[in-house]
Amino acid sequence: MADLHPLVMEALSKAPLNIFARFLQDKVNSTGSTISDEEAEALAEHVIKKRSGTFRVKDDDEDRTINLSITADEVQSVLDEIDSFNRDKLPQIVVKTVRSSAQIILRSLDKDWPAQKTHDRARMDQFRENLEDRWGGAFDILRMMYTISIEIGGEVAKRWQRPTKTQGALRHVLTHLHARACQVTNEIICLMENGLADGAMARWRTLHEIRVVASLIAEHGNDLAIRYLAHEAIEAKRAMDRFMVCHAALGYAPLSKREIKDVERSYAAALQAYGDNFGSQYGWAALHLSMKKPRFDDLEAAAGQIAMRSYYHMASYNVHASTKGIAFRLGLLDDSGVTALAGASNAGFVDPAQNTSQALVEVTSLLLTRNGRFDELVEMEILIALRDRLPKALDRANRELERAHRRQLKAERTRSKP
């Protein structure tokens, strides 16, 4: 897009001169002579620079001398008009110019977009092809793991459809958390296939949370699963309270009195059934962890996942708008010289891929700890074998990338030498 700012600023800067030129043009016209707009502007510049003296214009009809004098009151009148223009008219002109310029440029963009889209798509297709050449072997391992996990989850979900009094809630929670884990894994693969390692790491953060919650519920059984499901009433009340504060600003109608009453009734019933501690963010785990208000890191510790805390914080850089989020990017090589990353990159896939494989295996294994079928146990062994194979494939691709990067830097330094 062309830089319009200098052109607009130049045009607006001439507004005071144009006002003064129009005043001089009217003054000349009052003598019976006429001058063009261009001549009036030149006369205005002459007066501003020299304040007095002779100014000549071409007149094919006759040679005339016109004496002009400007009083202090007239100068003040011109200054007042300029001030009024800057105060009242200029803002409107700027807004109108911005809108009209945007419409003109948008029409041009609409016309040119099909060609630009084709160009962008071809460029991205080439990038993905190159990415697959280097990382495809490692990505294939994770793709296989995803497919196997989907198959195991589907088989277990079918078998667990039969009602049971002692395990119903537990089965419901584990199968649904496993389905979410598979979906998030698919999202991570999609992000990595498109060169978005930091986004993949951010999605792993969600997968890690699913793993922690699923592990904890699997350990403590059906009673904790029941509490986990009942906690939806607490989350619904929190969501309602937030919505009622901001619905007007969002342009939405408030909830009806009946809707509010239903949410509040369910909330009160949950607290009455499970106690006041149940009302905290992770209150569903309060009793089993013997804590009033457990935090997520408490859940991590109880699930034996506290070692992943540093990775969890690293993944959070890509979720929140902290300074670390702009200072640290997985997709940037340390010595690349690039300070910001606004799109795809061919680096940074080791951590999200490896962490994803570990989390997916663990969540899937939770489905098979209770009377797993032989076929599913075999699939689980394959899943573990693939997980163990992945680090070497990732390391091989990463080393190839680093070697290629060093060769590129060396070539650039050679070219830059005089």
GROMACS .gro file of C-alpha atoms in nm:
model
  418
    1MET     CA    1   0.000   0.000   0.000
    2ALA     CA    2   0.131   0.346  -0.092
    3ASP     CA    3   0.233   0.585   0.185
    4LEU     CA    4  -0.054   0.834   0.183
    5HIS     CA    5   0.046   1.025   0.495
    6PRO     CA    6   0.301   1.263   0.334
    7LEU     CA    7   0.061   1.346   0.050
    8VAL     CA    8  -0.227   1.420   0.284
    9MET     CA    9  -0.010   1.622   0.521
   10GLU     CA   10   0.122   1.829   0.231
   11ALA     CA   11  -0.229   1.902   0.109
   12LEU     CA   12  -0.354   1.996   0.455
   13SER     CA   13  -0.052   2.216   0.522
   14LYS     CA   14  -0.156   2.434   0.226
   15ALA     CA   15  -0.497   2.509   0.373
   16PRO     CA   16  -0.390   2.834   0.551
   17LEU     CA   17  -0.217   2.953   0.232
   18ASN     CA   18  -0.530   2.875   0.028
   19ILE     CA   19  -0.746   3.077   0.267
   20PHE     CA   20  -0.511   3.375   0.240
   21ALA     CA   21  -0.495   3.335  -0.140
   22ARG     CA   22  -0.875   3.339  -0.165
   23PHE     CA   23  -0.881   3.658   0.043
   24LEU     CA   24  -0.628   3.824  -0.193
   25GLN     CA   25  -0.819   3.701  -0.499
   26ASP     CA   26  -1.138   3.863  -0.368
   27LYS     CA   27  -0.946   4.180  -0.295
   28VAL     CA   28  -0.808   4.195  -0.652
   29ASN     CA   29  -1.150   4.117  -0.797
   30SER     CA   30  -1.294   4.411  -0.606
   31THR     CA   31  -1.070   4.645  -0.815
   32GLY     CA   32  -1.225   4.523  -1.140
   33SER     CA   33  -0.935   4.295  -1.232
   34THR     CA   34  -0.913   3.919  -1.204
   35ILE     CA   35  -0.641   3.668  -1.126
   36SER     CA   36  -0.647   3.290  -1.148
   37ASP     CA   37  -0.636   3.058  -0.849
   38GLU     CA   38  -0.273   2.975  -0.928
   39GLU     CA   39  -0.183   3.343  -0.949
   40ALA     CA   40  -0.364   3.413  -0.624
   41GLU     CA   41  -0.165   3.138  -0.452
   42ALA     CA   42   0.160   3.278  -0.594
   43LEU     CA   43   0.059   3.626  -0.476
   44ALA     CA   44  -0.011   3.493  -0.127
   45GLU     CA   45   0.334   3.332  -0.113
   46HIS     CA   46   0.487   3.660  -0.232
   47VAL     CA   47   0.311   3.861   0.037
   48ILE     CA   48   0.406   3.615   0.310
   49LYS     CA   49   0.772   3.612   0.210
   50LYS     CA   50   0.829   3.976   0.112
   51ARG     CA   51   0.535   4.154   0.278
   52SER     CA   52   0.559   4.433   0.013
   53GLY     CA   53   0.688   4.507  -0.336
   54THR     CA   54   0.572   4.446  -0.691
   55PHE     CA   55   0.402   4.127  -0.806
   56ARG     CA   56   0.349   4.076  -1.179
   57VAL     CA   57   0.085   3.868  -1.352
   58LYS     CA   58   0.020   3.824  -1.723
   59ASP     CA   59  -0.275   4.019  -1.863
   60ASP     CA   60  -0.330   4.000  -2.240
   61ASP     CA   61  -0.580   4.286  -2.247
   62GLU     CA   62  -0.396   4.569  -2.082
   63ASP     CA   63  -0.116   4.674  -1.857
   64ARG     CA   64  -0.255   4.782  -1.524
   65THR     CA   65  -0.106   4.861  -1.192
   66ILE     CA   66  -0.309   4.762  -0.888
   67ASN     CA   67  -0.219   4.885  -0.546
   68LEU     CA   68  -0.326   4.654  -0.265
   69SER     CA   69  -0.301   4.729   0.101
   70ILE     CA   70  -0.400   4.501   0.384
   71THR     CA   71  -0.518   4.638   0.713
   72ALA     CA   72  -0.452   4.487   1.052
   73ASP     CA   73  -0.823   4.406   1.085
   74GLU     CA   74  -0.814   4.216   0.755
   75VAL     CA   75  -0.510   4.019   0.868
   76GLN     CA   76  -0.690   3.933   1.191
   77SER     CA   77  -0.997   3.829   0.993
   78VAL     CA   78  -0.785   3.592   0.782
   79LEU     CA   79  -0.619   3.452   1.094
   80ASP     CA   80  -0.960   3.397   1.255
   81GLU     CA   81  -1.080   3.213   0.945
   82ILE     CA   82  -0.769   2.993   0.950
   83ASP     CA   83  -0.822   2.920   1.320
   84SER     CA   84  -1.188   2.837   1.259
   85PHE     CA   85  -1.090   2.605   0.973
   86ASN     CA   86  -0.835   2.420   1.186
   87ARG     CA   87  -1.078   2.390   1.476
   88ASP     CA   88  -1.408   2.311   1.304
   89LYS     CA   89  -1.357   2.200   0.945
   90LEU     CA   90  -1.019   2.027   0.940
   91PRO     CA   91  -1.121   1.732   1.167
   92GLN     CA   92  -1.425   1.667   0.947
   93ILE     CA   93  -1.213   1.685   0.632
   94VAL     CA   94  -0.961   1.440   0.777
   95VAL     CA   95  -1.233   1.191   0.874
   96LYS     CA   96  -1.401   1.221   0.535
   97THR     CA   97  -1.069   1.185   0.354
   98VAL     CA   98  -0.975   0.877   0.559
   99ARG     CA   99  -1.308   0.710   0.484
  100SER     CA  100  -1.310   0.792   0.114
  101SER     CA  101  -0.947   0.684   0.077
  102ALA     CA  102  -1.020   0.358   0.257
  103GLN     CA  103  -1.312   0.287   0.023
  104ILE     CA  104  -1.102   0.358  -0.286
  105ILE     CA  105  -0.815   0.140  -0.167
  106LEU     CA  106  -1.054  -0.135  -0.052
  107ARG     CA  107  -1.209  -0.150  -0.400
  108SER     CA  108  -0.861  -0.187  -0.543
  109LEU     CA  109  -0.777  -0.460  -0.291
  110ASP     CA  110  -1.099  -0.645  -0.372
  111LYS     CA  111  -1.008  -0.636  -0.739
  112ASP     CA  112  -0.649  -0.750  -0.685
  113TRP     CA  113  -0.716  -1.000  -0.406
  114PRO     CA  114  -0.774  -1.314  -0.621
  115ALA     CA  115  -0.426  -1.276  -0.771
  116GLN     CA  116  -0.274  -1.199  -0.431
  117LYS     CA  117  -0.449  -1.499  -0.275
  118THR     CA  118  -0.314  -1.726  -0.548
  119HIS     CA  119   0.036  -1.590  -0.490
  120ASP     CA  120   0.011  -1.631  -0.111
  121ARG     CA  121  -0.128  -1.981  -0.143
  122ALA     CA  122   0.148  -2.090  -0.380
  123ARG     CA  123   0.412  -1.945  -0.149
  124MET     CA  124   0.259  -2.122   0.153
  125ASP     CA  125   0.226  -2.449  -0.038
  126GLN     CA  126   0.596  -2.434  -0.118
  127PHE     CA  127   0.676  -2.357   0.246
  128ARG     CA  128   0.470  -2.653   0.367
  129GLU     CA  129   0.636  -2.880   0.113
  130ASN     CA  130   0.981  -2.774   0.233
  131LEU     CA  131   0.870  -2.811   0.595
  132GLU     CA  132   0.743  -3.162   0.526
  133ASP     CA  133   1.071  -3.256   0.361
  134ARG     CA  134   1.258  -3.174   0.682
  135TRP     CA  135   1.008  -3.247   0.960
  136GLY     CA  136   0.765  -3.487   0.789
  137GLY     CA  137   0.923  -3.799   0.937
  138ALA     CA  138   0.872  -3.671   1.291
  139PHE     CA  139   0.527  -3.532   1.213
  140ASP     CA  140   0.423  -3.870   1.071
  141ILE     CA  141   0.499  -4.038   1.402
  142LEU     CA  142   0.270  -3.794   1.582
  143ARG     CA  143   0.004  -3.835   1.312
  144MET     CA  144   0.014  -4.212   1.362
  145MET     CA  145  -0.017  -4.166   1.737
  146TYR     CA  146  -0.321  -3.944   1.689
  147THR     CA  147  -0.490  -4.198   1.461
  148ILE     CA  148  -0.425  -4.487   1.700
  149SER     CA  149  -0.550  -4.283   1.997
  150ILE     CA  150  -0.871  -4.202   1.810
  151GLU     CA  151  -0.924  -4.571   1.739
  152ILE     CA  152  -0.864  -4.672   2.100
  153GLY     CA  153  -1.092  -4.397   2.228
  154GLY     CA  154  -1.371  -4.497   1.991
  155GLU     CA  155  -1.348  -4.863   2.086
  156VAL     CA  156  -1.350  -4.789   2.459
  157ALA     CA  157  -1.636  -4.538   2.428
  158LYS     CA  158  -1.851  -4.799   2.253
  159ARG     CA  159  -1.778  -5.059   2.518
  160TRP     CA  160  -1.844  -4.813   2.800
  161GLN     CA  161  -2.185  -4.713   2.668
  162ARG     CA  162  -2.339  -4.983   2.882
  163PRO     CA  163  -2.474  -4.823   3.202
  164THR     CA  164  -2.298  -4.886   3.531
  165LYS     CA  165  -2.381  -4.759   3.878
  166THR     CA  166  -2.029  -4.752   4.016
  167GLN     CA  167  -1.827  -4.622   3.719
  168GLY     CA  168  -2.073  -4.418   3.509
  169ALA     CA  169  -1.941  -4.070   3.589
  170LEU     CA  170  -1.579  -4.181   3.568
  171ARG     CA  171  -1.628  -4.338   3.227
  172HIS     CA  172  -1.813  -4.033   3.100
  173VAL     CA  173  -1.541  -3.794   3.216
  174LEU     CA  174  -1.246  -4.001   3.093
  175THR     CA  175  -1.390  -4.065   2.746
  176HIS     CA  176  -1.482  -3.700   2.699
  177LEU     CA  177  -1.148  -3.571   2.826
  178HIS     CA  178  -0.975  -3.820   2.597
  179ALA     CA  179  -1.180  -3.695   2.302
  180ARG     CA  180  -1.073  -3.340   2.385
  181ALA     CA  181  -0.712  -3.451   2.414
  182CYS     CA  182  -0.729  -3.607   2.067
  183GLN     CA  183  -0.887  -3.295   1.920
  184VAL     CA  184  -0.624  -3.069   2.075
  185THR     CA  185  -0.353  -3.303   1.947
  186ASN     CA  186  -0.497  -3.267   1.598
  187GLU     CA  187  -0.490  -2.888   1.638
  188ILE     CA  188  -0.125  -2.905   1.745
  189ILE     CA  189  -0.036  -3.115   1.441
  190CYS     CA  190  -0.220  -2.870   1.215
  191LEU     CA  191  -0.032  -2.575   1.364
  192MET     CA  192   0.304  -2.746   1.326
  193GLU     CA  193   0.228  -2.849   0.967
  194ASN     CA  194   0.177  -2.481   0.893
  195GLY     CA  195   0.495  -2.362   1.064
  196LEU     CA  196   0.337  -2.228   1.383
  197ALA     CA  197   0.546  -2.381   1.661
  198ASP     CA  198   0.456  -2.119   1.921
  199GLY     CA  199   0.086  -2.170   1.859
  200ALA     CA  200   0.138  -2.546   1.889
  201MET     CA  201   0.308  -2.496   2.224
  202ALA     CA  202   0.018  -2.281   2.342
  203ARG     CA  203  -0.227  -2.558   2.252
  204TRP     CA  204  -0.008  -2.813   2.432
  205ARG     CA  205  -0.074  -2.605   2.744
  206THR     CA  206  -0.440  -2.703   2.713
  207LEU     CA  207  -0.345  -3.065   2.650
  208HIS     CA  208  -0.133  -3.061   2.965
  209GLU     CA  209  -0.428  -2.933   3.168
  210ILE     CA  210  -0.644  -3.212   3.027
  211ARG     CA  211  -0.378  -3.468   3.120
  212VAL     CA  212  -0.352  -3.338   3.478
  213VAL     CA  213  -0.728  -3.334   3.533
  214ALA     CA  214  -0.782  -3.674   3.371
  215SER     CA  215  -0.498  -3.832   3.569
  216LEU     CA  216  -0.630  -3.698   3.897
  217ILE     CA  217  -0.985  -3.814   3.830
  218ALA     CA  218  -0.869  -4.156   3.713
  219GLU     CA  219  -0.670  -4.196   4.035
  220HIS     CA  220  -0.953  -4.100   4.272
  221GLY     CA  221  -1.234  -4.267   4.083
  222ASN     CA  222  -1.604  -4.218   4.035
  223ASP     CA  223  -1.662  -3.993   4.337
  224LEU     CA  224  -1.421  -3.728   4.210
  225ALA     CA  225  -1.566  -3.762   3.859
  226ILE     CA  226  -1.911  -3.687   4.003
  227ARG     CA  227  -1.776  -3.375   4.173
  228TYR     CA  228  -1.601  -3.269   3.853
  229LEU     CA  229  -1.925  -3.291   3.657
  230ALA     CA  230  -2.122  -3.116   3.931
  231HIS     CA  231  -1.875  -2.827   3.924
  232GLU     CA  232  -2.032  -2.711   3.599
  233ALA     CA  233  -2.291  -2.535   3.815
  234ILE     CA  234  -2.013  -2.329   3.974
  235GLU     CA  235  -1.860  -2.241   3.639
  236ALA     CA  236  -2.202  -2.149   3.500
  237LYS     CA  237  -2.260  -1.909   3.790
  238ARG     CA  238  -1.921  -1.744   3.735
  239ALA     CA  239  -1.986  -1.713   3.363
  240MET     CA  240  -2.329  -1.563   3.429
  241ASP     CA  241  -2.189  -1.306   3.672
  242ARG     CA  242  -1.930  -1.195   3.418
  243PHE     CA  243  -2.188  -1.175   3.141
  244MET     CA  244  -2.430  -0.968   3.349
  245VAL     CA  245  -2.155  -0.712   3.414
  246CYS     CA  246  -2.064  -0.661   3.048
  247HIS     CA  247  -2.368  -0.762   2.839
  248ALA     CA  248  -2.479  -0.401   2.785
  249ALA     CA  249  -2.135  -0.296   2.660
  250LEU     CA  250  -2.140  -0.595   2.424
  251GLY     CA  251  -2.482  -0.502   2.292
  252TYR     CA  252  -2.655  -0.815   2.424
  253ALA     CA  253  -2.976  -0.844   2.619
  254PRO     CA  254  -2.947  -0.959   2.981
  255LEU     CA  255  -3.044  -1.308   3.085
  256SER     CA  256  -3.405  -1.354   3.180
  257LYS     CA  257  -3.506  -1.370   3.545
  258ARG     CA  258  -3.588  -1.737   3.500
  259GLU     CA  259  -3.246  -1.813   3.351
  260ILE     CA  260  -3.073  -1.631   3.635
  261LYS     CA  261  -3.286  -1.812   3.892
  262ASP     CA  262  -3.207  -2.154   3.739
  263VAL     CA  263  -2.832  -2.087   3.746
  264GLU     CA  264  -2.842  -1.956   4.102
  265ARG     CA  265  -3.051  -2.253   4.216
  266SER     CA  266  -2.804  -2.502   4.068
  267TYR     CA  267  -2.514  -2.307   4.220
  268ALA     CA  268  -2.672  -2.309   4.566
  269ALA     CA  269  -2.754  -2.679   4.538
  270ALA     CA  270  -2.393  -2.762   4.448
  271LEU     CA  271  -2.257  -2.569   4.746
  272GLN     CA  272  -2.509  -2.732   4.976
  273ALA     CA  273  -2.415  -3.077   4.849
  274TYR     CA  274  -2.037  -3.035   4.850
  275GLY     CA  275  -1.959  -2.746   5.084
  276ASP     CA  276  -1.834  -2.389   5.044
  277ASN     CA  277  -1.488  -2.498   4.927
  278PHE     CA  278  -1.656  -2.641   4.619
  279GLY     CA  279  -1.711  -2.286   4.494
  280SER     CA  280  -1.347  -2.214   4.411
  281GLN     CA  281  -1.199  -2.254   4.061
  282TYR     CA  282  -1.084  -2.610   4.125
  283GLY     CA  283  -1.324  -2.672   4.410
  284TRP     CA  284  -1.422  -3.009   4.267
  285ALA     CA  285  -1.080  -3.136   4.386
  286ALA     CA  286  -1.079  -2.960   4.725
  287LEU     CA  287  -1.195  -3.257   4.933
  288HIS     CA  288  -0.967  -3.515   4.773
  289LEU     CA  289  -0.663  -3.285   4.796
  290SER     CA  290  -0.755  -3.169   5.149
  291MET     CA  291  -0.732  -2.803   5.043
  292LYS     CA  292  -0.976  -2.514   5.075
  293LYS     CA  293  -0.888  -2.353   4.743
  294PRO     CA  294  -0.660  -2.575   4.536
  295ARG     CA  295  -0.474  -2.414   4.248
  296PHE     CA  296  -0.371  -2.575   3.923
  297ASP     CA  297  -0.015  -2.631   4.043
  298ASP     CA  298  -0.165  -2.823   4.337
  299LEU     CA  299  -0.345  -3.043   4.085
  300GLU     CA  300  -0.018  -3.087   3.895
  301ALA     CA  301   0.163  -3.199   4.209
  302ALA     CA  302  -0.113  -3.441   4.304
  303ALA     CA  303  -0.112  -3.588   3.952
  304GLY     CA  304   0.267  -3.628   3.954
  305GLN     CA  305   0.314  -3.368   3.681
  306ILE     CA  306   0.492  -3.090   3.872
  307ALA     CA  307   0.807  -3.150   3.662
  308MET     CA  308   0.620  -3.010   3.361
  309ARG     CA  309   0.565  -2.679   3.539
  310SER     CA  310   0.848  -2.502   3.357
  311TYR     CA  311   0.713  -2.615   3.019
  312TYR     CA  312   0.367  -2.501   3.125
  313HIS     CA  313   0.498  -2.152   3.201
  314MET     CA  314   0.690  -2.147   2.873
  315ALA     CA  315   0.371  -2.236   2.687
  316SER     CA  316   0.192  -1.957   2.874
  317TYR     CA  317   0.418  -1.700   2.704
  318ASN     CA  318   0.220  -1.770   2.388
  319VAL     CA  319  -0.115  -1.739   2.563
  320HIS     CA  320  -0.071  -1.417   2.761
  321ALA     CA  321   0.057  -1.074   2.654
  322SER     CA  322   0.362  -1.076   2.880
  323THR     CA  323   0.698  -0.927   2.784
  324LYS     CA  324   0.842  -1.277   2.768
  325GLY     CA  325   0.593  -1.350   2.494
  326ILE     CA  326   0.768  -1.103   2.263
  327ALA     CA  327   1.121  -1.176   2.387
  328PHE     CA  328   1.104  -1.555   2.346
  329ARG     CA  329   0.975  -1.728   2.032
  330LEU     CA  330   1.018  -2.097   1.958
  331GLY     CA  331   0.998  -2.025   1.588
  332LEU     CA  332   1.309  -1.804   1.588
  333LEU     CA  333   1.661  -1.943   1.574
  334ASP     CA  334   1.888  -1.772   1.826
  335ASP     CA  335   2.131  -1.619   1.578
  336SER     CA  336   1.888  -1.555   1.293
  337GLY     CA  337   1.899  -1.178   1.338
  338VAL     CA  338   1.518  -1.165   1.326
  339THR     CA  339   1.362  -0.996   1.629
  340ALA     CA  340   0.992  -1.055   1.564
  341LEU     CA  341   0.791  -1.337   1.409
  342ALA     CA  342   0.459  -1.253   1.245
  343GLY     CA  343   0.395  -1.574   1.053
  344ALA     CA  344   0.520  -1.923   0.976
  345SER     CA  345   0.866  -2.057   1.058
  346ASN     CA  346   1.048  -2.386   1.001
  347ALA     CA  347   1.189  -2.400   1.356
  348GLY     CA  348   1.078  -2.477   1.711
  349PHE     CA  349   0.885  -2.803   1.681
  350VAL     CA  350   1.084  -3.024   1.918
  351ASP     CA  351   0.919  -2.919   2.245
  352PRO     CA  352   0.553  -2.904   2.134
  353ALA     CA  353   0.575  -3.232   1.941
  354GLN     CA  354   0.755  -3.424   2.215
  355ASN     CA  355   0.537  -3.290   2.495
  356THR     CA  356   0.224  -3.364   2.293
  357SER     CA  357   0.324  -3.725   2.238
  358GLN     CA  358   0.381  -3.778   2.610
  359ALA     CA  359   0.051  -3.621   2.712
  360LEU     CA  360  -0.149  -3.808   2.449
  361VAL     CA  361  -0.005  -4.144   2.553
  362GLU     CA  362  -0.084  -4.080   2.918
  363VAL     CA  363  -0.443  -3.966   2.861
  364THR     CA  364  -0.506  -4.260   2.628
  365SER     CA  365  -0.356  -4.505   2.877
  366LEU     CA  366  -0.613  -4.396   3.136
  367LEU     CA  367  -0.882  -4.563   2.926
  368LEU     CA  368  -0.705  -4.899   2.939
  369THR     CA  369  -0.619  -4.934   3.306
  370ARG     CA  370  -0.952  -5.105   3.370
  371ASN     CA  371  -1.007  -5.434   3.187
  372GLY     CA  372  -0.847  -5.336   2.859
  373ARG     CA  373  -0.906  -5.567   2.562
  374PHE     CA  374  -0.609  -5.748   2.410
  375ASP     CA  375  -0.628  -5.553   2.082
  376GLU     CA  376  -0.633  -5.223   2.268
  377LEU     CA  377  -0.338  -5.324   2.482
  378VAL     CA  378  -0.143  -5.405   2.166
  379GLU     CA  379  -0.236  -5.064   2.023
  380MET     CA  380  -0.120  -4.905   2.345
  381GLU     CA  381   0.218  -5.076   2.316
  382ILE     CA  382   0.247  -4.943   1.962
  383LEU     CA  383   0.157  -4.597   2.089
  384ILE     CA  384   0.432  -4.612   2.350
  385ALA     CA  385   0.683  -4.735   2.092
  386LEU     CA  386   0.598  -4.444   1.863
  387ARG     CA  387   0.632  -4.200   2.152
  388ASP     CA  388   0.979  -4.337   2.226
  389ARG     CA  389   1.076  -4.316   1.859
  390LEU     CA  390   0.973  -3.952   1.821
  391PRO     CA  391   1.259  -3.772   2.007
  392LYS     CA  392   1.524  -3.915   1.774
  393ALA     CA  393   1.327  -3.812   1.465
  394LEU     CA  394   1.276  -3.462   1.603
  395ASP     CA  395   1.642  -3.429   1.695
  396ARG     CA  396   1.751  -3.541   1.348
  397ALA     CA  397   1.529  -3.283   1.177
  398ASN     CA  398   1.638  -3.010   1.416
  399ARG     CA  399   2.007  -3.083   1.358
  400GLU     CA  400   1.954  -3.068   0.983
  401LEU     CA  401   1.785  -2.731   1.024
  402GLU     CA  402   2.068  -2.594   1.237
  403ARG     CA  403   2.331  -2.712   0.987
  404ALA     CA  404   2.141  -2.553   0.699
  405HIS     CA  405   2.107  -2.233   0.899
  406ARG     CA  406   2.480  -2.220   0.971
  407ARG     CA  407   2.557  -2.270   0.601
  408GLN     CA  408   2.320  -1.988   0.514
  409LEU     CA  409   2.481  -1.752   0.766
  410LYS     CA  410   2.826  -1.838   0.634
  411ALA     CA  411   2.718  -1.771   0.277
  412GLU     CA  412   2.566  -1.437   0.377
  413ARG     CA  413   2.884  -1.332   0.555
  414THR     CA  414   3.087  -1.427   0.248
  415ARG     CA  415   2.864  -1.221   0.020
  416SER     CA  416   2.884  -0.920   0.250
  417LYS     CA  417   3.265  -0.909   0.242
  418PRO     CA  418   3.407  -0.636   0.012
   0.00000   0.00000   0.00000
